[in-house]
mmCIF file of C-alpha atoms in Angstrom:
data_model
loop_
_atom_site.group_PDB
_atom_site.id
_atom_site.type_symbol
_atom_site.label_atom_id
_atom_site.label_comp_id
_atom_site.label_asym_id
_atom_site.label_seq_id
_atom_site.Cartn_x
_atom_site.Cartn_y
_atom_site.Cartn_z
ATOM 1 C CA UNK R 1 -7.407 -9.112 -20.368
ATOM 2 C CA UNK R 2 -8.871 -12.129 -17.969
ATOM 3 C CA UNK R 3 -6.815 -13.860 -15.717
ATOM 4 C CA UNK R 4 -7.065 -17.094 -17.601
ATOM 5 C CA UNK R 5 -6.316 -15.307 -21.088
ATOM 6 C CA UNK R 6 -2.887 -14.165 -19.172
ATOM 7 C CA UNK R 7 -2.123 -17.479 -18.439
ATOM 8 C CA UNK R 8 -2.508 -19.238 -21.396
ATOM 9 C CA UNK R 9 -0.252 -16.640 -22.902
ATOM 10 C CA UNK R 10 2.308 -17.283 -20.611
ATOM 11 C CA UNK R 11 2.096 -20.698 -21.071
ATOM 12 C CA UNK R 12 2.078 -20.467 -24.573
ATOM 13 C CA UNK R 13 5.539 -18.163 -24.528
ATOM 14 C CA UNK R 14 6.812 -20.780 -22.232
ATOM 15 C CA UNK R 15 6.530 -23.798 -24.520
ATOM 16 C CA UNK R 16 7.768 -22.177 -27.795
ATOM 17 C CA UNK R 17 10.683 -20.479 -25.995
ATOM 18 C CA UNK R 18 11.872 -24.189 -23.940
ATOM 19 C CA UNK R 19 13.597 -25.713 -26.695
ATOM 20 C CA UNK R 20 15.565 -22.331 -27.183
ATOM 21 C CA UNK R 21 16.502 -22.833 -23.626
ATOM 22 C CA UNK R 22 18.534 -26.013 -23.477
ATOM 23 C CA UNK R 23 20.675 -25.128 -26.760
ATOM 24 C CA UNK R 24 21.449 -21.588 -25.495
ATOM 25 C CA UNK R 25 22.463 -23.673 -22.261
ATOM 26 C CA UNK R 26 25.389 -25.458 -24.362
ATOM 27 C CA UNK R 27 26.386 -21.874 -26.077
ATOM 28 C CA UNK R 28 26.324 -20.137 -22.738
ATOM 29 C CA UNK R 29 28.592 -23.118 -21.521
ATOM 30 C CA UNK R 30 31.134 -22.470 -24.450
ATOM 31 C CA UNK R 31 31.009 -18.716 -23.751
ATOM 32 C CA UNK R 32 31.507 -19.144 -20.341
ATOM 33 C CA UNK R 33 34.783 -21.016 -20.380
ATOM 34 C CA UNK R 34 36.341 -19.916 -23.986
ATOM 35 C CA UNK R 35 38.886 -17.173 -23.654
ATOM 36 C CA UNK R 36 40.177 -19.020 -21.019
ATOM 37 C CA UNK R 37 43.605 -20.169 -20.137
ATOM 38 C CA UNK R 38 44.298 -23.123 -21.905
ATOM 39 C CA UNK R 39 40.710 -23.831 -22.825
ATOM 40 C CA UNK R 40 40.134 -25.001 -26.859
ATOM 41 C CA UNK R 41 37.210 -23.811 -28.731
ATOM 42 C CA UNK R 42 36.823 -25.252 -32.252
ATOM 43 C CA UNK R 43 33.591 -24.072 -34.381
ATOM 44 C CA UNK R 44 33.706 -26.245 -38.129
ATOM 45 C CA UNK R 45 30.867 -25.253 -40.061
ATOM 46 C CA UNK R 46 29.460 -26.923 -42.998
ATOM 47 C CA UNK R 47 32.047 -25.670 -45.443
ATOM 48 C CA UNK R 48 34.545 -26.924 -43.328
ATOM 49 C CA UNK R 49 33.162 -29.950 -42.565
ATOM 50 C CA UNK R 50 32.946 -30.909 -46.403
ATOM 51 C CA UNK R 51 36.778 -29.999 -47.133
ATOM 52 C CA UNK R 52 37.199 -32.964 -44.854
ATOM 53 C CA UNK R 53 35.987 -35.573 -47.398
ATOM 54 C CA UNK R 54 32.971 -37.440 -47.622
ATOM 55 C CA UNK R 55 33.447 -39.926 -44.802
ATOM 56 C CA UNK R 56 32.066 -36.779 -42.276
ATOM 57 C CA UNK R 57 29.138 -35.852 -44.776
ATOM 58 C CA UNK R 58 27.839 -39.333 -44.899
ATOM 59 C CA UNK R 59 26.671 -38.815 -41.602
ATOM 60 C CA UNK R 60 24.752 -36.058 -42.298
ATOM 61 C CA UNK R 61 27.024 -33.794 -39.600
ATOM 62 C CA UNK R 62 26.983 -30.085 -40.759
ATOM 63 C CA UNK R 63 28.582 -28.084 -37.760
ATOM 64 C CA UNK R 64 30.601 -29.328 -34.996
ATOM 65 C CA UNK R 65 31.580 -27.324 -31.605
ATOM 66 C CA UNK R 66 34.309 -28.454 -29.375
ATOM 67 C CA UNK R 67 35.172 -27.346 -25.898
ATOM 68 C CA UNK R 68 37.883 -28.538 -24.654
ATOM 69 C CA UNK R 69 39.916 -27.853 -21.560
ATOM 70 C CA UNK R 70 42.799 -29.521 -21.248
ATOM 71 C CA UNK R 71 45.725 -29.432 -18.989
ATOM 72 C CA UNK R 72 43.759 -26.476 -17.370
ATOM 73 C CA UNK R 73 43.979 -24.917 -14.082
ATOM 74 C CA UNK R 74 42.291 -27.731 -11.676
ATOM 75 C CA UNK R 75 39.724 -25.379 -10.064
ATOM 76 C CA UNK R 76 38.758 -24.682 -13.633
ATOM 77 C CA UNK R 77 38.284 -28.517 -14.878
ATOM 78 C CA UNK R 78 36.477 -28.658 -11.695
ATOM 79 C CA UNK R 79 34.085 -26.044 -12.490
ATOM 80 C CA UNK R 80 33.189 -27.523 -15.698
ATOM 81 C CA UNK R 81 32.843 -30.853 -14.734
ATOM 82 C CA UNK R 82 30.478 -29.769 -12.025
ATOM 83 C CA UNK R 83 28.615 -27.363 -15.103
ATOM 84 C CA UNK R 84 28.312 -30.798 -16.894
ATOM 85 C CA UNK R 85 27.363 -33.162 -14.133
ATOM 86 C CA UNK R 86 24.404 -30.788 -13.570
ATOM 87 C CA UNK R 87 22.996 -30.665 -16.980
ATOM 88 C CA UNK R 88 19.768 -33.182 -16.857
ATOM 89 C CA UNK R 89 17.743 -33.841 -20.452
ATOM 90 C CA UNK R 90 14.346 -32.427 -20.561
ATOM 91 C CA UNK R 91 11.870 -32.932 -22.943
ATOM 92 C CA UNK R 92 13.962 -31.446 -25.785
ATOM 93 C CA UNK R 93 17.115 -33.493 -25.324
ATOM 94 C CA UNK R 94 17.193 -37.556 -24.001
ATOM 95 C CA UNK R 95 20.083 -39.299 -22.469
ATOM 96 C CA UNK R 96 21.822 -42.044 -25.004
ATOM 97 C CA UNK R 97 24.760 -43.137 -22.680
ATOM 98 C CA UNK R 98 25.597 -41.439 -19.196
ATOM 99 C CA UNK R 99 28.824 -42.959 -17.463
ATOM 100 C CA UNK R 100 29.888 -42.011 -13.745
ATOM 101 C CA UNK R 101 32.899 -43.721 -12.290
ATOM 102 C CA UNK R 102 35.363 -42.663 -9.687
ATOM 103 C CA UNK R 103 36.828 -39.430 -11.581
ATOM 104 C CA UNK R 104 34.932 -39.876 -14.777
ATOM 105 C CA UNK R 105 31.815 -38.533 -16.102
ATOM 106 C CA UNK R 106 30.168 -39.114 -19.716
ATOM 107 C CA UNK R 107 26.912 -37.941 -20.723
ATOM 108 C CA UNK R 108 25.554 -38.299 -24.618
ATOM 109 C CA UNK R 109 22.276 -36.307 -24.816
ATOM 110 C CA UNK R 110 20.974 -36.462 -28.430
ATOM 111 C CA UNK R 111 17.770 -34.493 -30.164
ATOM 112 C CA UNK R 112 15.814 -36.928 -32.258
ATOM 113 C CA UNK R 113 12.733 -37.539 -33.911
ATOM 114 C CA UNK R 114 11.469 -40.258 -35.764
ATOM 115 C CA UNK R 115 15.566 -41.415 -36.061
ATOM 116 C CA UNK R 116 16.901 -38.788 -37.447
ATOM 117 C CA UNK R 117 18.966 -37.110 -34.862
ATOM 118 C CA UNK R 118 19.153 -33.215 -35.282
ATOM 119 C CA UNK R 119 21.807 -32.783 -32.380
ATOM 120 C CA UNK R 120 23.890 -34.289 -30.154
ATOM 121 C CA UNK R 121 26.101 -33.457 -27.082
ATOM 122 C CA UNK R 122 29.080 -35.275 -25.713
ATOM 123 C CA UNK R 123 29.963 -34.045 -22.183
ATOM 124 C CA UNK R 124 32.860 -35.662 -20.955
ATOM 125 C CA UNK R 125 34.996 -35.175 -17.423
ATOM 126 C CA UNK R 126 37.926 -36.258 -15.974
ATOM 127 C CA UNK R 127 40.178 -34.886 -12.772
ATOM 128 C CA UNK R 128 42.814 -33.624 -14.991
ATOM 129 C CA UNK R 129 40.741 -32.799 -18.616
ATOM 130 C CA UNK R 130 37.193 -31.695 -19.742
ATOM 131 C CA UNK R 131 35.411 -31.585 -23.552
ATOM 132 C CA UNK R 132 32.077 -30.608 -24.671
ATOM 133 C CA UNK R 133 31.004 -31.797 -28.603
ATOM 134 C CA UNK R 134 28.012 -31.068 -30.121
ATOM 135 C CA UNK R 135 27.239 -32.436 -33.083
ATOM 136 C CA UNK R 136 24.694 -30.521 -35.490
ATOM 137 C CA UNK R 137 22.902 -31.706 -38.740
ATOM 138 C CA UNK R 138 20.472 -34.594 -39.781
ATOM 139 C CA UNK R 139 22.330 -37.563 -38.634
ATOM 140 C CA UNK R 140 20.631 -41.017 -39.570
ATOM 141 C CA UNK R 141 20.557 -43.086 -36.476
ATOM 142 C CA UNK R 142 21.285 -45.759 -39.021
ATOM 143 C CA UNK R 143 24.613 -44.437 -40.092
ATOM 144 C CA UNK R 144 25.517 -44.322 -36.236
ATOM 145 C CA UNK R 145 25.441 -48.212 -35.163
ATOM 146 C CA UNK R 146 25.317 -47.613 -31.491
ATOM 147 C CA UNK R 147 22.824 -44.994 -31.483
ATOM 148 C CA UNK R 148 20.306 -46.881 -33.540
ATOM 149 C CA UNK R 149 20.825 -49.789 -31.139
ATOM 150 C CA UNK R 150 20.184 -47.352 -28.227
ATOM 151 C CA UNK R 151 17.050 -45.654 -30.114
ATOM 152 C CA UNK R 152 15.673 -49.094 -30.955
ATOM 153 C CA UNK R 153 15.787 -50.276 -27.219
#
């Protein structure tokens, strides 16, 4: 095999594996801190999700994650928040809304095309408190007034 013919393959292996990249990012996140003292890991699937009445379905969400560490050790908010403050969109995922203030950090990253957003992550951080959401499904940037206003920019 040439030289070129080995490059194009890895290139090639490198763009289809990328977008697996950034969403095992946000699972390896989860796993990283679940099991921990204190730390909250919720995991609502669809079925879930639709025993809690139409007003979540409407917005096309069909799985929602939560991390959440609160009233944690403070080296272990820390850790997170610096995990989160590192996390930069790629091609794959685009900021909506990043926030950083004196002790506070928010970061909405969404996956969209043509408005319909397939995912979207709320990273959040504060000196005391930490929370990861991501949001899975085919949610209509319409439904979501601030996003659409955001996408439309």
């Amino acid at each position: 095999m040439s030289d070129n013919m080995k490059k194009l393959y890895i290139l090639l292996l490198f763009v289809l594996c990328t977008p697996l990249l950034k969403a095992q990012n946000f699972t390896k996140l989860i796993d990283k801190y679940k099991g921990k003292p204190d730390v909250t890991v919720l995991n609502l699937d669809k079925k879930m999700l639709s025993s809690m009445g139409k007003d979540v379905q409407q917005y096309g969400i069909e799985e929602i994650q939560i991390l959440s560490l609160d009233e944690c050790d403070k080296s272990l908010i820390q850790a997170f928040n610096k995990d989160i403050e590192a996390i930069k969109p790629d091609g794959e995922y685009e900021t909506l809304v990043k926030s950083v203030e004196e002790d506070e950090f928010a970061h909405i990253l969404i996956k969209a095309k043509d408005h319909v957003i397939s995912e979207m992550v709320i990273l959040s951080g504060e000196e005391d408190e930490g929370a990861l959401v991501w949001l899975k499904g085919s949610l209509d940037s319409n439904n979501l007034g601030f996003v659409n206003y955001y996408l439309n920019k």
